[in-house]
GROMACS .gro file of C-alpha atoms in nm:
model
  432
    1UNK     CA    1   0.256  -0.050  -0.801
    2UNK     CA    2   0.249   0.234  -0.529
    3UNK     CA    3   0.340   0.572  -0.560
    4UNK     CA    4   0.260   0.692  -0.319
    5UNK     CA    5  -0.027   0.653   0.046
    6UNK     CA    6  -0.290   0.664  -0.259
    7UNK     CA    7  -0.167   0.380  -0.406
    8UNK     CA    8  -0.292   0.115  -0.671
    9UNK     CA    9  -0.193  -0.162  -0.469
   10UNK     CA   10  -0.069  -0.577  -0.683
   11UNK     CA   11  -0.286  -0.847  -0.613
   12UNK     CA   12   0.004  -0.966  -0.346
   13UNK     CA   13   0.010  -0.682  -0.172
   14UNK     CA   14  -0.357  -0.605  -0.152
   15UNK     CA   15  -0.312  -1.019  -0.021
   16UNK     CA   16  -0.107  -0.893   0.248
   17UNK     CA   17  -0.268  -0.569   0.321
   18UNK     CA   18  -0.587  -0.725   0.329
   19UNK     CA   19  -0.475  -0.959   0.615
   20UNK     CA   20  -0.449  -0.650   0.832
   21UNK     CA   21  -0.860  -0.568   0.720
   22UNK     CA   22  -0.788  -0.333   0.503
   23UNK     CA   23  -1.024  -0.306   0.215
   24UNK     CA   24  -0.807  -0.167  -0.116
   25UNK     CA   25  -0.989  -0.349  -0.420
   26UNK     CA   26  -0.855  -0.712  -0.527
   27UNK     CA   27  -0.714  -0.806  -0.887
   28UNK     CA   28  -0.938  -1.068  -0.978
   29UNK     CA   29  -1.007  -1.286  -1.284
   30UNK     CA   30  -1.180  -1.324  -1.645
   31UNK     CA   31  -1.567  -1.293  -1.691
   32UNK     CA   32  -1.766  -1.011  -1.845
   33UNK     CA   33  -1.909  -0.718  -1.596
   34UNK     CA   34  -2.259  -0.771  -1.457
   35UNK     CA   35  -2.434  -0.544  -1.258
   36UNK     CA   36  -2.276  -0.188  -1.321
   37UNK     CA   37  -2.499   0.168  -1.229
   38UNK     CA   38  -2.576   0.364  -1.560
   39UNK     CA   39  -2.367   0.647  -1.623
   40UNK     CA   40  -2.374   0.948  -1.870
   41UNK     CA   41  -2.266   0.845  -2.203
   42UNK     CA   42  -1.891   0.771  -2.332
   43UNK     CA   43  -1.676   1.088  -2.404
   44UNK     CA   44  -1.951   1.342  -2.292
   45UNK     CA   45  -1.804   1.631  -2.016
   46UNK     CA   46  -1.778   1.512  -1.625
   47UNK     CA   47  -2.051   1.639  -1.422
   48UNK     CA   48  -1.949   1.942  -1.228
   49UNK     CA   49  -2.010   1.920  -0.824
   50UNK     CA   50  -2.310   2.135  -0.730
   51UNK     CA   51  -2.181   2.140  -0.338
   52UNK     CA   52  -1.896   2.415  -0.239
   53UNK     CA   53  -1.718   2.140  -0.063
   54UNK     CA   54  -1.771   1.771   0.107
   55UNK     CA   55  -1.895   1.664   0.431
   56UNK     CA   56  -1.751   1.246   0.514
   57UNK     CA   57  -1.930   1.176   0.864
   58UNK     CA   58  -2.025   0.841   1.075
   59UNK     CA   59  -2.162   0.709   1.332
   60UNK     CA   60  -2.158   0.367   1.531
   61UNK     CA   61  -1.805   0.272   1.494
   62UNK     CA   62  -1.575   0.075   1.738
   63UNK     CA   63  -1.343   0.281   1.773
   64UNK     CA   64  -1.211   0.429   2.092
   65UNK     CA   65  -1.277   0.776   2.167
   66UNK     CA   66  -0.965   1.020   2.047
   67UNK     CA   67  -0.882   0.784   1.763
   68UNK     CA   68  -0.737   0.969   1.454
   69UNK     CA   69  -0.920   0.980   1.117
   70UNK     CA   70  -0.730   1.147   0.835
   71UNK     CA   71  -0.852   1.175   0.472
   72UNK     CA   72  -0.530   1.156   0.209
   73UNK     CA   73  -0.602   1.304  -0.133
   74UNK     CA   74  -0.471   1.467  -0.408
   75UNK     CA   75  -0.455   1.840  -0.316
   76UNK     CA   76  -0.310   2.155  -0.473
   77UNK     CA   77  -0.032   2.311  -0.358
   78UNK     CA   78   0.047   2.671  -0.269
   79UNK     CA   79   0.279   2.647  -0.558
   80UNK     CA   80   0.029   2.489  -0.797
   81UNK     CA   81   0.109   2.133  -0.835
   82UNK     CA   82  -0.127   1.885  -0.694
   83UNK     CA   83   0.071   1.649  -0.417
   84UNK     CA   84  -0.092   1.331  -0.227
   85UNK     CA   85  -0.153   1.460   0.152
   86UNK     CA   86  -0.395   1.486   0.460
   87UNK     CA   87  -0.668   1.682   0.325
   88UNK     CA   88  -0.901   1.647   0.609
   89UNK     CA   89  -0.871   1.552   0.944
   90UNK     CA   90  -1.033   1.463   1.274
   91UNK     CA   91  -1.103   1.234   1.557
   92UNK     CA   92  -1.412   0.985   1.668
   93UNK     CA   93  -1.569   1.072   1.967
   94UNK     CA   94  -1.836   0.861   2.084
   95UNK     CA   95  -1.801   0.606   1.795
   96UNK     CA   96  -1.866   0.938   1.548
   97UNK     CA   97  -1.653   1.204   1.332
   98UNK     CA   98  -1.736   1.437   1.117
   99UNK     CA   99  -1.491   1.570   0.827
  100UNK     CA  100  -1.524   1.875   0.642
  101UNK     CA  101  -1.304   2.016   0.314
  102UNK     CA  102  -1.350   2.083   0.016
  103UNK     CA  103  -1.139   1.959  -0.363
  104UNK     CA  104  -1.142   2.184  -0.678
  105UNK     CA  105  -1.188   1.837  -0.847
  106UNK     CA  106  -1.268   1.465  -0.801
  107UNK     CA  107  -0.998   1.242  -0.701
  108UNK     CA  108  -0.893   0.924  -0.573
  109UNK     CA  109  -0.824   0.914  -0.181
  110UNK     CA  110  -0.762   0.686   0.153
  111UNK     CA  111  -0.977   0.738   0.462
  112UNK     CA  112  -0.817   0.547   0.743
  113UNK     CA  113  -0.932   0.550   1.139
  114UNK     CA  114  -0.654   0.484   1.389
  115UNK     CA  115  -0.305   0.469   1.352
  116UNK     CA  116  -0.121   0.166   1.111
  117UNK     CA  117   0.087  -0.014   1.391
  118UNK     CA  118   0.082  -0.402   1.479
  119UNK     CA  119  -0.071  -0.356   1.787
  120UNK     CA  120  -0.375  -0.138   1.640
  121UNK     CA  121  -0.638  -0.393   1.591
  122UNK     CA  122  -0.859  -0.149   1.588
  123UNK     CA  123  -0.708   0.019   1.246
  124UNK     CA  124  -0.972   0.057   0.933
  125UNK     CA  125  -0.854   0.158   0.570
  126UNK     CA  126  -1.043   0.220   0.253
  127UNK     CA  127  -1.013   0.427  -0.062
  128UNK     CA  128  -1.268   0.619  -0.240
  129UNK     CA  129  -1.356   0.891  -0.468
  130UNK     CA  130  -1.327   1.251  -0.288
  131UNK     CA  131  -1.577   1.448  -0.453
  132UNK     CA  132  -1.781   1.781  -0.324
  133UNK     CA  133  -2.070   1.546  -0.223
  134UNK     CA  134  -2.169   1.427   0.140
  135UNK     CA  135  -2.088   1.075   0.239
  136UNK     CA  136  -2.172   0.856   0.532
  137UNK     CA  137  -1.904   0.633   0.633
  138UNK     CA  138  -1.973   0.319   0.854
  139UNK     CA  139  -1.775  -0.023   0.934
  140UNK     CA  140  -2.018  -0.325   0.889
  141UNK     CA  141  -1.871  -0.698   0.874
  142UNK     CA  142  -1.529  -0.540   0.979
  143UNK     CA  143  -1.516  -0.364   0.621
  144UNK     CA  144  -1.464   0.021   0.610
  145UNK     CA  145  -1.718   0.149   0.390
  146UNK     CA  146  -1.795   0.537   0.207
  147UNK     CA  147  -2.075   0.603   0.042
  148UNK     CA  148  -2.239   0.878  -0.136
  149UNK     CA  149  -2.095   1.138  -0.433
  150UNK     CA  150  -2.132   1.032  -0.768
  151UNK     CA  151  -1.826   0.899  -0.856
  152UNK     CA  152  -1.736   0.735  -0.579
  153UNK     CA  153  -2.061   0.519  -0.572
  154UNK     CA  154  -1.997   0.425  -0.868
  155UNK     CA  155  -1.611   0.307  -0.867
  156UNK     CA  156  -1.662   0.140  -0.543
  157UNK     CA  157  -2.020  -0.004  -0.604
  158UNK     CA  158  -1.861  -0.335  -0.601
  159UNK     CA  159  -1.852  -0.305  -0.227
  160UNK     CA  160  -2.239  -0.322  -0.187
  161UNK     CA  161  -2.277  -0.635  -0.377
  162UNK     CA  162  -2.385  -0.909  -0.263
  163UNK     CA  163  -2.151  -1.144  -0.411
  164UNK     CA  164  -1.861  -0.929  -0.244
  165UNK     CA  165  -2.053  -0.891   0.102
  166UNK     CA  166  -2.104  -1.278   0.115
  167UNK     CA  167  -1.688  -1.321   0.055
  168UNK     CA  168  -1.597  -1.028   0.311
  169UNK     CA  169  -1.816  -1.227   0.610
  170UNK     CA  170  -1.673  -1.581   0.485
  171UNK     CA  171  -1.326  -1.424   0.468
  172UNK     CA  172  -1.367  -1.223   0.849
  173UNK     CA  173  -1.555  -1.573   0.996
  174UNK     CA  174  -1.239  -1.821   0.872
  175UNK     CA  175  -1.021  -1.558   0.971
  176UNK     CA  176  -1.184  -1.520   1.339
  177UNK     CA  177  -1.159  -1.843   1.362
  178UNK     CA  178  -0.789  -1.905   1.286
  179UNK     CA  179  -0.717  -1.620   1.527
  180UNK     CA  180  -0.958  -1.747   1.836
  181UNK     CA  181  -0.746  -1.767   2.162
  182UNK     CA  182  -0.420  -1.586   1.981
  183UNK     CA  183  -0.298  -1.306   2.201
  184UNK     CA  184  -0.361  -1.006   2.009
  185UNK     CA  185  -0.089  -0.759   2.167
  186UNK     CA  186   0.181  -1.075   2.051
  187UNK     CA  187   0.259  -0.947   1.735
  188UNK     CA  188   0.497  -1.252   1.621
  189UNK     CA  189   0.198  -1.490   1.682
  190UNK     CA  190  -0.094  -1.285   1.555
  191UNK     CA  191   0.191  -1.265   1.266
  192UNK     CA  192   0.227  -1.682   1.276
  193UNK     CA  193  -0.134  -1.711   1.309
  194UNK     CA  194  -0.236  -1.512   1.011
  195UNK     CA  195   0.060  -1.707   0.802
  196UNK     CA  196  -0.068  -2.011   0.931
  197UNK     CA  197  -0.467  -1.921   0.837
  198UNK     CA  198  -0.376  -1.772   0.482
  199UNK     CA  199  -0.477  -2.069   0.262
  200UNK     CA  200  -0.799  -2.068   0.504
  201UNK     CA  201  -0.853  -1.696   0.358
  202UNK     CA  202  -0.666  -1.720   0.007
  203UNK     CA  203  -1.036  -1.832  -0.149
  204UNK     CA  204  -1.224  -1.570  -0.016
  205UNK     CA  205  -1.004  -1.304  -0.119
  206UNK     CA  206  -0.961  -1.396  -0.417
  207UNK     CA  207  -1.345  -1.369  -0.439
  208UNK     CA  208  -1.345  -1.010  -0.341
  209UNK     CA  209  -1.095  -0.997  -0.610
  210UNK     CA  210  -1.267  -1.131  -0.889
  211UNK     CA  211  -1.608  -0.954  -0.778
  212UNK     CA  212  -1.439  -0.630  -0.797
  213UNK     CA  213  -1.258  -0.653  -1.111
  214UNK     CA  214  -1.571  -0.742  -1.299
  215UNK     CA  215  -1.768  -0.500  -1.173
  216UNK     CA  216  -1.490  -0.249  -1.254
  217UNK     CA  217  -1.460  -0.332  -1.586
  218UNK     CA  218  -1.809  -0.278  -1.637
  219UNK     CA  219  -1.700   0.097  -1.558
  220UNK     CA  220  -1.392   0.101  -1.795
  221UNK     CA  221  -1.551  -0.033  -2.079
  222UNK     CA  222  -1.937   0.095  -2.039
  223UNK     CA  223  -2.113   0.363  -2.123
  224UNK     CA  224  -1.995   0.638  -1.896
  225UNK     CA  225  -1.803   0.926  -1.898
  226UNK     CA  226  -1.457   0.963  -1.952
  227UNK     CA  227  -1.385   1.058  -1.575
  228UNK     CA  228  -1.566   0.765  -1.431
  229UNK     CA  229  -1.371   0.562  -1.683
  230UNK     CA  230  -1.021   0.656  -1.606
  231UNK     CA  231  -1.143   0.622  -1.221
  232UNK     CA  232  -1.216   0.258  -1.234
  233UNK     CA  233  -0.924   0.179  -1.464
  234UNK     CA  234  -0.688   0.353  -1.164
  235UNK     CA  235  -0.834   0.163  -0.949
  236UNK     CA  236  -0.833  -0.183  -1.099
  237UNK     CA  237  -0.499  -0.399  -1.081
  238UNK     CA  238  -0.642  -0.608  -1.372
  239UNK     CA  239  -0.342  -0.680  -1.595
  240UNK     CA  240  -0.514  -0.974  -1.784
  241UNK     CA  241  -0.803  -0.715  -1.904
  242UNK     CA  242  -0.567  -0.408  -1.882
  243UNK     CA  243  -0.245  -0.468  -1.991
  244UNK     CA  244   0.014  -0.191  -2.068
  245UNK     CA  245  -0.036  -0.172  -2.403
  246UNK     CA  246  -0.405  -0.136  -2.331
  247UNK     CA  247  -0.422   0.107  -2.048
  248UNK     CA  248  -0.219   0.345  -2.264
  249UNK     CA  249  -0.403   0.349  -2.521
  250UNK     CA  250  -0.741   0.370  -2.297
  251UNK     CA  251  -0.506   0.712  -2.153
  252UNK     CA  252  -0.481   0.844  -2.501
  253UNK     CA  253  -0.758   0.831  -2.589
  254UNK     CA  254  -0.930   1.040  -2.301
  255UNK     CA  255  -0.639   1.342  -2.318
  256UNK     CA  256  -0.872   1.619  -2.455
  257UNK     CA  257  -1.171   1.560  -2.209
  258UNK     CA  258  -0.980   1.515  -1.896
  259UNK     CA  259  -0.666   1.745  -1.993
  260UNK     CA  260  -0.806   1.932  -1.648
  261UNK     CA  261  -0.800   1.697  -1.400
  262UNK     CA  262  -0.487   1.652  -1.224
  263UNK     CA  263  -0.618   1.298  -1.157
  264UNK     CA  264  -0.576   1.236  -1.488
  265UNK     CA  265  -0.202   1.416  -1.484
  266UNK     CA  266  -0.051   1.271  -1.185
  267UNK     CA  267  -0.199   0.947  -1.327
  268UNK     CA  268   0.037   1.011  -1.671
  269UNK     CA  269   0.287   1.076  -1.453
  270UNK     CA  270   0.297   0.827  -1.241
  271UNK     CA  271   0.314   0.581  -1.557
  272UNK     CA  272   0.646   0.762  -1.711
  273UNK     CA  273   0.810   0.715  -1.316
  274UNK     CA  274   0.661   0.326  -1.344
  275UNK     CA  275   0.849   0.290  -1.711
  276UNK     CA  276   1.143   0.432  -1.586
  277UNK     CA  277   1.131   0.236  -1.271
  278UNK     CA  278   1.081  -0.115  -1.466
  279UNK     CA  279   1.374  -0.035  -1.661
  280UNK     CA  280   1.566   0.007  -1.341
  281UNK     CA  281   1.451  -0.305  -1.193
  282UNK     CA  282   1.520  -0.533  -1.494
  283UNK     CA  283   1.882  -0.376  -1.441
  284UNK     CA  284   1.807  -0.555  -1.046
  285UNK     CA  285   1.760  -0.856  -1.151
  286UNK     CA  286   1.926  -1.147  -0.922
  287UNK     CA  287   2.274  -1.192  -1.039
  288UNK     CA  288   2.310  -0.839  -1.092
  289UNK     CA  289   2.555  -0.598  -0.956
  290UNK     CA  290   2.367  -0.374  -0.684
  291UNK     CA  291   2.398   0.006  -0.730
  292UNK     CA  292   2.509   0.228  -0.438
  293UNK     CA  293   2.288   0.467  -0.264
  294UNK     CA  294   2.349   0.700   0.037
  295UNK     CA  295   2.100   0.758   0.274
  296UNK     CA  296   2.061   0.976   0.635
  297UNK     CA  297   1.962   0.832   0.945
  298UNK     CA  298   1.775   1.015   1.180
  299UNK     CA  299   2.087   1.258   1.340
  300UNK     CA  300   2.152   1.381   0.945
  301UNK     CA  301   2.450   1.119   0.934
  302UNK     CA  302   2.470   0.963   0.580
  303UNK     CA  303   2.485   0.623   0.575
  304UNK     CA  304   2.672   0.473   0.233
  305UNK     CA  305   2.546   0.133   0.072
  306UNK     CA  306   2.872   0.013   0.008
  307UNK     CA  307   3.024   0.136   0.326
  308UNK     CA  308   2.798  -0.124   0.506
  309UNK     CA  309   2.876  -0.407   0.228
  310UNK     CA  310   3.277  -0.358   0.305
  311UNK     CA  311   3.221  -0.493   0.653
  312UNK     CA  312   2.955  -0.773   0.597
  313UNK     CA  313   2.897  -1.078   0.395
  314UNK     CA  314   2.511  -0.993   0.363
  315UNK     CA  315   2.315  -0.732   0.377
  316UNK     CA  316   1.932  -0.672   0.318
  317UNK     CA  317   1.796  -0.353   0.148
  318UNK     CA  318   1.484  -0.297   0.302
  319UNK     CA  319   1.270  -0.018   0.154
  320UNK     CA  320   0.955   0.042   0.405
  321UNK     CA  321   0.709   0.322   0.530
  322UNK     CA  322   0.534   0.396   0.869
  323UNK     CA  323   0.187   0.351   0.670
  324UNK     CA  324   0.251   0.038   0.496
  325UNK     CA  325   0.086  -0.242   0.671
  326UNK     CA  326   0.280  -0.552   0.472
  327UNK     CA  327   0.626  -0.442   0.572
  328UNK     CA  328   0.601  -0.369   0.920
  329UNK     CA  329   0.389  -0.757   0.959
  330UNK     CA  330   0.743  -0.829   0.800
  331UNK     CA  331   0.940  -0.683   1.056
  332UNK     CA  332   0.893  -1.003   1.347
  333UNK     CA  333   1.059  -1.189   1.094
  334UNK     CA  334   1.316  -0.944   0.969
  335UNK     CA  335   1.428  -0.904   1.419
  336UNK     CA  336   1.472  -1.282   1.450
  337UNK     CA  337   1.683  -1.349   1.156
  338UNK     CA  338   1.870  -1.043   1.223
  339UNK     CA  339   1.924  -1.190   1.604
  340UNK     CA  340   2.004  -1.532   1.454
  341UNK     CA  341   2.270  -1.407   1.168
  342UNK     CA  342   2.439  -1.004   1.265
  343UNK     CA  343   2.686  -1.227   1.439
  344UNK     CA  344   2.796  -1.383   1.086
  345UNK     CA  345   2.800  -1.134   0.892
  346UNK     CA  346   2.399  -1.020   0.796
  347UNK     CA  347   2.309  -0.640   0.794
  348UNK     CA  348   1.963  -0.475   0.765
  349UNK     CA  349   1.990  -0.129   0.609
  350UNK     CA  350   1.622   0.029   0.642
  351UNK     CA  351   1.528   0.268   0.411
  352UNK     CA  352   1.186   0.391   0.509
  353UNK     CA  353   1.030   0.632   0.238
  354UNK     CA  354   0.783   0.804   0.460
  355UNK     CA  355   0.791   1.186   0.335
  356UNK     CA  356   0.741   1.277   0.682
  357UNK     CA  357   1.017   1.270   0.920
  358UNK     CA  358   0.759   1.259   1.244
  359UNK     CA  359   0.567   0.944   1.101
  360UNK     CA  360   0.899   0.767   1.045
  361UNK     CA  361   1.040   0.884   1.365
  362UNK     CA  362   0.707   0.754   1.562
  363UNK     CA  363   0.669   0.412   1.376
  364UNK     CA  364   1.037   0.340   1.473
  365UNK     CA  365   0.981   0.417   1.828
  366UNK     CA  366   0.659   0.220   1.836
  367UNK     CA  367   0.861  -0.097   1.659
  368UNK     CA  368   1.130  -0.072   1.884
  369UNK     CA  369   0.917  -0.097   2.202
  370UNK     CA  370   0.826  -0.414   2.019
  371UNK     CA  371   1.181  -0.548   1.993
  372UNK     CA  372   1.219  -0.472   1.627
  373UNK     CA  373   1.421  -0.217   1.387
  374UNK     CA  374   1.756  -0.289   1.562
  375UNK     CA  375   1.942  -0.262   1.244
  376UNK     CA  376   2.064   0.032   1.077
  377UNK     CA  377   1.733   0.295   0.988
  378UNK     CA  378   1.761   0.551   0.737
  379UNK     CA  379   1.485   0.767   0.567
  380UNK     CA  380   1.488   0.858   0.213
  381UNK     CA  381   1.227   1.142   0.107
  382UNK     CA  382   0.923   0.928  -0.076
  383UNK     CA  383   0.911   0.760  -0.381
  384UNK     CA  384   1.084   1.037  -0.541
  385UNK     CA  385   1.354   1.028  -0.386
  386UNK     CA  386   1.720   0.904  -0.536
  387UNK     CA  387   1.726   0.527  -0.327
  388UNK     CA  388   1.365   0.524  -0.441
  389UNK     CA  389   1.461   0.581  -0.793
  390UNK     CA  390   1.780   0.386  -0.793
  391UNK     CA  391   1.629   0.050  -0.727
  392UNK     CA  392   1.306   0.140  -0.925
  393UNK     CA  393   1.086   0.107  -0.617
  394UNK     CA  394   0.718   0.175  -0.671
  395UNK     CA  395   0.568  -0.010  -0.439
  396UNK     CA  396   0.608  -0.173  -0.084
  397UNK     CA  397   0.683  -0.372   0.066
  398UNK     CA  398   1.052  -0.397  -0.163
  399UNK     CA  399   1.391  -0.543  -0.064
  400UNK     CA  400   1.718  -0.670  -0.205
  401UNK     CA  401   1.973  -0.946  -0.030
  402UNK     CA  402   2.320  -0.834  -0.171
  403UNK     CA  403   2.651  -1.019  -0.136
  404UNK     CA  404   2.964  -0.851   0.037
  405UNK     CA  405   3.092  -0.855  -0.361
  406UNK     CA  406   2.812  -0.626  -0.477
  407UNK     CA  407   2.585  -0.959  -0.608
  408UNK     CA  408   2.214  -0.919  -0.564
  409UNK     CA  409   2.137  -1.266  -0.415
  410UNK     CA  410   1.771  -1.223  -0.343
  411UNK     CA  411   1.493  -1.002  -0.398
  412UNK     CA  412   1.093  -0.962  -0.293
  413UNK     CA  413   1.129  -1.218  -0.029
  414UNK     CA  414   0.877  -1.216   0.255
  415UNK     CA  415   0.817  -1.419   0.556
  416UNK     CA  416   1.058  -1.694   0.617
  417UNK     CA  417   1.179  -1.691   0.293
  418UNK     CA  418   1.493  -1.414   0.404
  419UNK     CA  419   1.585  -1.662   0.654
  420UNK     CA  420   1.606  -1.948   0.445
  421UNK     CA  421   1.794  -1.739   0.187
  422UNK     CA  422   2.028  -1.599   0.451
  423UNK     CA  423   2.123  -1.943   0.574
  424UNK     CA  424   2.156  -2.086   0.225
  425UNK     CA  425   2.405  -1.801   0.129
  426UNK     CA  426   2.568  -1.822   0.455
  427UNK     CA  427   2.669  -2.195   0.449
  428UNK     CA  428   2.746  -2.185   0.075
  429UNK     CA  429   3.088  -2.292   0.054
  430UNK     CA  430   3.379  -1.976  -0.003
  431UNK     CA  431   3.143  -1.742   0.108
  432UNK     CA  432   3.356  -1.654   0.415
   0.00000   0.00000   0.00000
């Protein structure tokens, strides 16, 4: 799962994230790749970038004029190390942008227009390859869509397929249709609405899914090189084709070629945080003891765990970020059992893990104005960070329903389902 705004998203959260129209890449199912670009041959040396730097521009888009655009990558620091951040920026002005920058190497990255909040309808997501190429970025069929370097034509290539194309208009047309006459500035019914059209959608998406997992396995396992490889096999969420055991190996086995590319690095990384975080989750399981974490809210005032267990019977650990699109659609839900149950005893404590104290500070106010977040908010510093780690959080959205006797009750719940396990602990008999 996540580690960050470049995430590798689970088939249930690209579900979720997807119901926003965001394109991320769907897990998808057994069949052997079809029709896959050629590519240099297995094991042979990446081919350099012959451009100084990258040019992303489009035209014809919906979007308003002074709506944000901001390209997240992989980018070196001034201290050397290579951190996930904006590395280009802009704004559309008469349904165009133009970005400009420039990477020392190709990596994954998210190109997103308009800011992720409920009432942003307008909001378009996709990842790609960020090479030192030029690339013309459009929105057709309500899909986000990059195209042009090398690489990143060929990782995302599933998105011009026909196959894929056909499921993205079925999907948007069912989906239109489920939302026709729903006011779109009422978040809790475009939220009911969506719940209510998801089986409507569910075939279609997992369409997209399987289309794109085939095609990227055609990458993994054909004849290119080692970079395009390791690309598609980030990308995909395949466990069936790709389980652990396999992807490491597949990792191994490409550490002399791509020893350079801090793609390759953060991506070995990132898998010794994921086994360390898997341990710490099967330590979560439900029926497990909880384990305490302090975190600051947004005066510097630490805010302990167990401090807020003492003085209620339930509370909800909610880990969340300003960016992620599944756990603010959560938070409708989250306000009204929080305005049915505070009274007996239930507590939200919020840990967002945005790594920047603005975004965190604006989502809240723009969720508030909404009549959400009126539970205790905190902010813990990324993925990294010692909440994060604690509760071997990887990905979002993540949560935890603990009893007042340090008893995780509940866990991953979404929709109604905190409700009904709220109420069930509630009336259980003792608990009192």
């Amino acid at each position: 799962m996540a580690l960050n705004k470049t995430f590798r998203p689970s088939p249930s959260l690209c579900m979720a994230a997807l119901a926003l129209g965001i394109t991320l890449g769907l897990a998808g199912c057994d069949k052997p790749a079809g029709n896959v670009p050629a590519g240099q041959a297995a094991g042979t040396p990446a081919v350099a970038a012959t451009q100084a730097g990258f040019t992303i521009t489009a035209t014809g888009l919906p979007q308003a004029d002074g709506t944000p655009v901001q390209l997240n990558a992989l980018m070196p620091g001034a201290d050397g190390k290579w951190t996930d951040g904006p590395l280009a920026q802009g704004v559309v002005l008469g349904g165009s942008f133009k970005l400009d920058a420039s990477t020392p190497a190709p990596v994954l990255g998210t190109l997103q227009i308009g800011e992720l909040k409920a009432q942003d309808h307008a909001y378009a997501y996709t990842r790609l390859v960020v090479e030192n190429a030029s690339y013309q970025a459009s929105i057709t069929d309500g899909v986000l869509l990059v195209k042009g370097g090398q690489y990143n034509d060929l990782v995302f290539g599933y998105q011009q397929l026909p196959a894929y194309i056909a499921a993205v208009k079925a999907k948007n047309k069912a989906e239109a249709e489920a939302l026709k006459g729903v006011d779109r500035n009422d978040d809790a019914a475009m939220l009911r609405a969506k719940m209510q059209a998801a089986p409507l959608v569910s075939p279609y998406y997992m369409e997209m899914g399987k289309v794109s997992e085939d095609y990227l396995a055609g990458v993994v396992d054909g004849q290119h090189d080692d970079l395009a490889r390791f690309l598609a096999l980030s990308v995909t969420s395949d466990a069936q084709r790709y389980p652990a055991d396999r992807r490491s190996a597949l990792m191994a086995g490409w550490s002399a070629s791509l020893a350079d590319s801090p793609a390759y690095r953060n991506e070995l990384a990132a898998a010794e945080l994921e086994a360390a975080a898997a341990a710490a989750r099967d330590a979560l399981a439900v029926g497990k003891p909880y384990r305490d974490v302090t975190v600051a809210d947004k005066d510097g005032r630490e805010v302990k765990l167990s401090t807020v267990l003492a003085s209620n019977r339930f509370v909800l650990l909610d880990f969340w970020a300003s960016w992620c699109a599944p756990c603010r659609e959560e938070f409708p839900y989250l306000a009204r059992v929080y305005r049915d149950y505070h009274a007996q005893g239930f507590e939200i404590y919020g840990v967002s893990l945005d790594e920047e104290r603005e975004d965190w500070l604006k989502a809240m106010k723009q969720e508030s104005d909404n009549g959400h977040l009126p539970w205790i908010n905190l902010r813990a510093d990324g993925f990294g960070s010692k909440a994060a780690e604690a509760y071997g959080v990887r990905g979002l959205p993540n949560n935890f329903l603990i009893g007042s006797d340090g008893t995780i009750v509940g866990k991953n719940m979404r929709g109604d389902e905190v409700e009904r396990m709220v109420a069930k602990q509630l009336n259980k008999p003792g608990k009192g």
